[in-house]
C-alpha cells in the first residue's frame, strides 16, 4: 500500500519537526481555549508540500489552511492536542488520514514524545510501532473508562450533561486533549470508549480507521456533511456499543 508507507514516513518527519519546538512555539489564540502555535502552520505547510509533490491530483483539507474535498482526499491535523503541545504537556500527535470515495482507507498518527507510530490501512489491521492493536474486551460499564472530548464549539451544558450520563452509568471518564490519541487509546485497548459531541474530520479521520481495524466500532462520522462540518463521534468495542450508544445518545451503525 503505497499511500500507507508514504503517510507513515511523512507523519514521522512532520512529528519530528513539531517536536523541535515542543512547548516553545509562539502561541496565538483563535478563540476561547482554541490555540494555534506557529508550528501548527509550519508542520501543515510541510505536509501539504510533500503530498502535493507525491500525489498532485489528490485533494487535501487541513486544520489550519482548509482546502477542498475530492474523491481521493487527505485529512490532516498537523498538531492534534495543540493546547497540550503549547504548554509542554507530552500528549499530542500528527494525524494524517486518507479517504477514498468516502471510505477511510489509510490512517496514520505519530506521537513524538513516545516515538509511537500508529498505522492502519483498510483490511490490514491497526498497528503501533509494528505491534498489532486490539480494542479492549471489557463488557462492564462499571469497569470501563470513556474519554469525553471537549471543545468550546458546543455549549458547556451539552458537555456536562454527557459526562454526567457517562458517570451515572458507572464508567470512569477522562479528557486528555487530543481526539486523535483518544481514538488510538480505544484502538489499543487502553480505554473502552471515546465520545465527543462535535469533532472535526482532520482530528478523527485517521483514528476512526485505527479503531475499526483494531476490531472496534464507531458512529457514522462521515454521514451527512460530517466530512466538512464535523459531527458527533462515539468509538468503542462490540461488547459496550449498545450501552454506550444509549448513554451518550450517539448511535453506532457500523
Ligand atoms: C482538538 C483536540 C481535542 C478535541 C477537539 C479538537 P486541536 O484539536 O483534538 O481533544 O476535543 O475537538 O478540536 O485543536 O488540538 O488540533
Short mmCIF file of C-alpha atoms and ligand atoms in Angstrom, two decimals:
data_model
loop_
_atom_site.label_atom_id
_atom_site.label_comp_id
_atom_site.label_asym_id
_atom_site.label_seq_id
_atom_site.Cartn_x
_atom_site.Cartn_y
_atom_site.Cartn_z
CA UNK A 1 0.00 0.00 0.00
CA UNK A 2 1.93 2.95 -1.36
CA UNK A 3 -0.03 5.63 0.47
CA UNK A 4 0.38 3.88 3.84
CA UNK A 5 4.17 3.80 3.54
CA UNK A 6 4.21 7.38 2.30
CA UNK A 7 1.94 8.67 5.09
CA UNK A 8 3.90 6.77 7.75
CA UNK A 9 7.23 8.32 6.76
CA UNK A 10 5.62 11.74 6.38
CA UNK A 11 3.92 11.64 9.80
CA UNK A 12 7.20 10.72 11.48
CA UNK A 13 9.11 13.52 9.72
CA UNK A 14 6.35 16.04 10.47
CA UNK A 15 6.24 14.95 14.11
CA UNK A 16 9.98 15.39 14.49
CA UNK A 17 9.64 18.90 13.07
CA UNK A 18 6.83 19.64 15.56
CA UNK A 19 8.79 18.21 18.47
CA UNK A 20 11.74 20.52 17.72
CA UNK A 21 9.64 23.36 19.20
CA UNK A 22 7.69 21.35 21.82
CA UNK A 23 6.45 23.73 24.50
CA UNK A 24 8.29 26.71 22.98
CA UNK A 25 6.45 27.56 19.74
CA UNK A 26 4.84 31.01 19.57
CA UNK A 27 1.16 30.67 20.51
CA UNK A 28 -1.83 32.72 19.34
CA UNK A 29 -5.45 32.39 20.48
CA UNK A 30 -8.05 31.67 17.74
CA UNK A 31 -10.83 31.97 20.35
CA UNK A 32 -11.63 30.89 23.89
CA UNK A 33 -9.46 27.84 24.65
CA UNK A 34 -8.67 27.45 20.94
CA UNK A 35 -4.92 27.88 20.44
CA UNK A 36 -2.71 27.76 17.40
CA UNK A 37 1.09 27.75 17.50
CA UNK A 38 3.49 28.88 14.81
CA UNK A 39 4.48 25.24 14.45
CA UNK A 40 0.89 24.18 13.58
CA UNK A 41 1.22 26.28 10.42
CA UNK A 42 4.77 25.20 9.66
CA UNK A 43 4.01 21.49 10.02
CA UNK A 44 0.86 21.78 7.92
CA UNK A 45 2.83 23.52 5.14
CA UNK A 46 5.45 20.73 5.33
CA UNK A 47 2.80 18.01 4.99
CA UNK A 48 0.94 19.83 2.20
CA UNK A 49 4.11 20.28 0.16
CA UNK A 50 5.01 16.59 0.47
CA UNK A 51 1.53 15.40 -0.56
CA UNK A 52 1.32 17.90 -3.43
CA UNK A 53 4.65 16.68 -4.77
CA UNK A 54 3.88 12.96 -4.49
CA UNK A 55 0.13 12.98 -5.27
CA UNK A 56 -0.53 16.23 -7.16
CA UNK A 57 -4.08 15.23 -8.16
CA UNK A 58 -5.24 14.39 -4.62
CA UNK A 59 -7.41 16.78 -2.58
CA UNK A 60 -6.42 17.89 0.92
CA UNK A 61 -8.17 19.50 3.87
CA UNK A 62 -6.04 20.64 6.80
CA UNK A 63 -7.00 22.15 10.13
CA UNK A 64 -5.07 25.39 9.68
CA UNK A 65 -5.36 26.16 5.96
CA UNK A 66 -8.60 24.41 4.98
CA UNK A 67 -8.96 23.03 1.45
CA UNK A 68 -11.48 21.26 -0.76
CA UNK A 69 -12.88 17.75 -0.77
CA UNK A 70 -12.31 15.25 -3.58
CA UNK A 71 -12.55 11.54 -4.45
CA UNK A 72 -9.00 10.98 -3.17
CA UNK A 73 -8.81 13.12 -0.05
CA UNK A 74 -6.19 13.66 2.66
CA UNK A 75 -7.39 14.97 6.04
CA UNK A 76 -4.56 16.31 8.16
CA UNK A 77 -4.11 17.80 11.59
CA UNK A 78 -0.50 18.98 11.89
CA UNK A 79 -0.69 19.02 15.71
CA UNK A 80 -3.68 17.42 17.43
CA UNK A 81 -3.61 18.33 21.09
CA UNK A 82 -2.33 21.84 20.40
CA UNK A 83 -3.15 23.07 23.92
CA UNK A 84 -1.01 20.27 25.39
CA UNK A 85 1.78 20.94 22.88
CA UNK A 86 1.82 24.67 23.64
CA UNK A 87 2.02 24.01 27.39
CA UNK A 88 4.76 21.40 27.14
CA UNK A 89 2.43 18.53 28.06
CA UNK A 90 3.64 15.45 26.14
CA UNK A 91 0.28 14.32 24.72
CA UNK A 92 -0.12 15.39 21.12
CA UNK A 93 0.32 13.92 17.65
CA UNK A 94 0.40 14.47 13.91
CA UNK A 95 -2.71 12.97 12.27
CA UNK A 96 -2.86 12.00 8.59
CA UNK A 97 -5.99 10.33 7.22
CA UNK A 98 -6.71 9.32 3.64
CA UNK A 99 -10.31 8.80 2.47
CA UNK A 100 -11.05 7.38 -0.98
CA UNK A 101 -14.56 7.92 -2.39
CA UNK A 102 -15.83 8.48 1.16
CA UNK A 103 -14.16 5.36 2.59
CA UNK A 104 -11.40 5.73 5.23
CA UNK A 105 -8.51 3.88 3.61
CA UNK A 106 -5.30 4.90 5.40
CA UNK A 107 -4.83 6.36 8.87
CA UNK A 108 -1.54 7.30 10.49
CA UNK A 109 -0.77 9.07 13.78
CA UNK A 110 2.67 9.92 15.07
CA UNK A 111 3.09 10.64 18.79
CA UNK A 112 6.54 12.30 19.05
CA UNK A 113 7.01 12.29 22.86
CA UNK A 114 6.68 8.49 22.89
CA UNK A 115 8.07 7.86 19.40
CA UNK A 116 4.89 5.88 18.69
CA UNK A 117 3.75 5.48 15.10
CA UNK A 118 0.16 4.26 14.76
CA UNK A 119 -0.74 2.90 11.31
CA UNK A 120 -3.81 1.39 9.68
CA UNK A 121 -4.85 0.52 6.15
CA UNK A 122 -8.31 -0.76 5.32
CA UNK A 123 -8.43 -4.54 5.82
CA UNK A 124 -4.84 -4.76 7.07
CA UNK A 125 -5.18 -4.22 10.83
CA UNK A 126 -4.06 -1.45 13.15
CA UNK A 127 -0.52 -1.25 14.47
CA UNK A 128 1.67 0.72 16.83
CA UNK A 129 5.39 0.54 16.07
CA UNK A 130 4.76 -2.81 14.38
CA UNK A 131 2.68 -4.33 17.22
CA UNK A 132 -0.87 -5.24 16.32
CA UNK A 133 -3.59 -3.34 18.22
CA UNK A 134 -6.86 -4.74 19.55
CA UNK A 135 -9.70 -3.00 21.35
CA UNK A 136 -10.48 -3.81 24.97
CA UNK A 137 -12.63 -6.88 25.67
CA UNK A 138 -14.27 -5.18 28.66
CA UNK A 139 -18.04 -5.72 28.74
CA UNK A 140 -18.90 -4.00 32.02
CA UNK A 141 -19.80 -0.32 32.15
CA UNK A 142 -18.56 -0.19 35.74
CA UNK A 143 -15.10 -1.30 34.59
CA UNK A 144 -14.99 0.97 31.51
CA UNK A 145 -13.08 4.21 31.06
CA UNK A 146 -14.52 6.55 28.45
CA UNK A 147 -12.70 9.64 27.19
CA UNK A 148 -15.13 12.50 26.61
CA UNK A 149 -13.69 15.11 24.26
CA UNK A 150 -14.50 18.76 24.80
CA UNK A 151 -14.25 21.98 22.83
CA UNK A 152 -15.88 25.41 23.00
CA UNK A 153 -17.75 24.69 19.74
CA UNK A 154 -20.75 23.43 21.76
CA UNK A 155 -22.40 24.88 24.87
CA UNK A 156 -20.92 23.83 28.21
CA UNK A 157 -24.26 22.29 29.21
CA UNK A 158 -24.02 19.69 26.42
CA UNK A 159 -20.65 18.53 27.77
CA UNK A 160 -21.60 18.47 31.43
CA UNK A 161 -24.76 16.51 30.56
CA UNK A 162 -22.68 13.98 28.61
CA UNK A 163 -20.16 13.40 31.39
CA UNK A 164 -22.98 13.22 33.92
CA UNK A 165 -24.70 10.45 31.94
CA UNK A 166 -21.46 8.53 31.41
CA UNK A 167 -20.54 8.77 35.11
CA UNK A 168 -24.06 7.83 36.20
CA UNK A 169 -23.81 4.72 34.00
CA UNK A 170 -20.85 3.63 36.11
CA UNK A 171 -17.96 4.45 33.77
CA UNK A 172 -14.83 6.41 34.66
CA UNK A 173 -14.16 9.40 32.44
CA UNK A 174 -11.07 11.21 31.24
CA UNK A 175 -10.28 14.09 28.92
CA UNK A 176 -6.68 14.28 27.74
CA UNK A 177 -6.94 16.92 24.98
CA UNK A 178 -6.17 15.02 21.79
CA UNK A 179 -9.12 13.43 19.99
CA UNK A 180 -6.77 11.57 17.66
CA UNK A 181 -4.82 9.98 20.53
CA UNK A 182 -8.10 9.33 22.35
CA UNK A 183 -9.15 7.16 19.41
CA UNK A 184 -5.72 5.50 19.33
CA UNK A 185 -6.21 4.62 23.02
CA UNK A 186 -9.51 2.90 22.14
CA UNK A 187 -7.80 1.04 19.29
CA UNK A 188 -5.04 -0.08 21.63
CA UNK A 189 -7.41 -1.23 24.39
CA UNK A 190 -6.12 1.41 26.83
CA UNK A 191 -9.62 2.87 27.18
CA UNK A 192 -13.03 1.42 26.36
CA UNK A 193 -14.51 4.41 24.56
CA UNK A 194 -14.10 7.86 23.09
CA UNK A 195 -17.07 10.20 22.75
CA UNK A 196 -17.24 13.78 21.52
CA UNK A 197 -20.43 15.62 20.58
CA UNK A 198 -18.67 17.63 17.89
CA UNK A 199 -15.29 16.81 16.39
CA UNK A 200 -13.74 17.75 13.06
CA UNK A 201 -12.70 15.34 10.33
CA UNK A 202 -8.99 16.21 10.50
CA UNK A 203 -8.98 15.25 14.20
CA UNK A 204 -10.57 11.84 13.74
CA UNK A 205 -10.27 10.50 10.15
CA UNK A 206 -7.09 8.53 10.92
CA UNK A 207 -8.24 7.44 14.39
CA UNK A 208 -11.58 6.11 13.15
CA UNK A 209 -9.78 3.70 10.82
CA UNK A 210 -7.43 2.65 13.65
CA UNK A 211 -10.47 1.75 15.81
CA UNK A 212 -12.19 -0.23 13.04
CA UNK A 213 -9.01 -2.08 12.13
CA UNK A 214 -8.45 -2.93 15.81
CA UNK A 215 -11.86 -4.63 15.93
CA UNK A 216 -13.85 -1.71 17.33
CA UNK A 217 -16.92 0.17 16.16
CA UNK A 218 -17.72 3.82 15.62
CA UNK A 219 -20.68 6.01 14.86
CA UNK A 220 -21.02 7.01 11.21
CA UNK A 221 -18.93 10.17 11.42
CA UNK A 222 -18.93 10.74 7.66
CA UNK A 223 -22.76 10.67 7.39
CA UNK A 224 -24.38 13.82 6.05
CA UNK A 225 -21.88 16.67 5.89
CA UNK A 226 -19.66 15.30 8.70
CA UNK A 227 -16.60 15.48 6.47
CA UNK A 228 -16.93 19.24 6.03
CA UNK A 229 -18.87 20.43 9.10
CA UNK A 230 -17.72 17.87 11.67
CA UNK A 231 -20.03 15.51 13.56
CA UNK A 232 -20.60 13.68 16.82
CA UNK A 233 -18.44 10.62 17.37
CA UNK A 234 -18.53 7.52 19.53
CA UNK A 235 -15.89 4.79 19.31
CA UNK A 236 -15.90 1.66 21.46
CA UNK A 237 -15.88 -2.15 21.41
CA UNK A 238 -18.66 -4.55 20.39
CA UNK A 239 -19.49 -5.53 23.98
CA UNK A 240 -20.22 -1.97 25.13
CA UNK A 241 -21.51 -0.30 21.96
CA UNK A 242 -25.25 -0.70 22.62
CA UNK A 243 -24.96 0.54 26.21
CA UNK A 244 -22.64 3.43 25.38
CA UNK A 245 -24.74 4.46 22.39
CA UNK A 246 -27.78 4.62 24.65
CA UNK A 247 -25.96 6.54 27.40
CA UNK A 248 -24.25 9.05 25.12
CA UNK A 249 -27.09 9.39 22.62
CA UNK A 250 -24.66 8.77 19.74
CA UNK A 251 -25.85 5.82 17.61
CA UNK A 252 -23.41 3.21 16.35
CA UNK A 253 -24.23 1.82 12.96
CA UNK A 254 -21.04 0.13 11.83
C1 LIG B 1 -8.77 19.42 19.43
C2 LIG B 1 -8.40 18.21 20.24
C3 LIG B 1 -9.40 17.99 21.35
C4 LIG B 1 -10.77 17.77 20.80
C5 LIG B 1 -11.19 18.96 19.98
C6 LIG B 1 -10.17 19.26 18.90
P1 LIG B 1 -6.62 20.56 18.30
O1 LIG B 1 -7.91 19.57 18.32
O2 LIG B 1 -8.41 17.05 19.43
O3 LIG B 1 -9.06 16.86 22.09
O4 LIG B 1 -11.67 17.58 21.87
O5 LIG B 1 -12.44 18.67 19.36
O6 LIG B 1 -10.54 20.46 18.24
O7 LIG B 1 -7.16 21.94 18.40
O8 LIG B 1 -5.78 20.19 19.45
O9 LIG B 1 -6.00 20.27 16.98
#
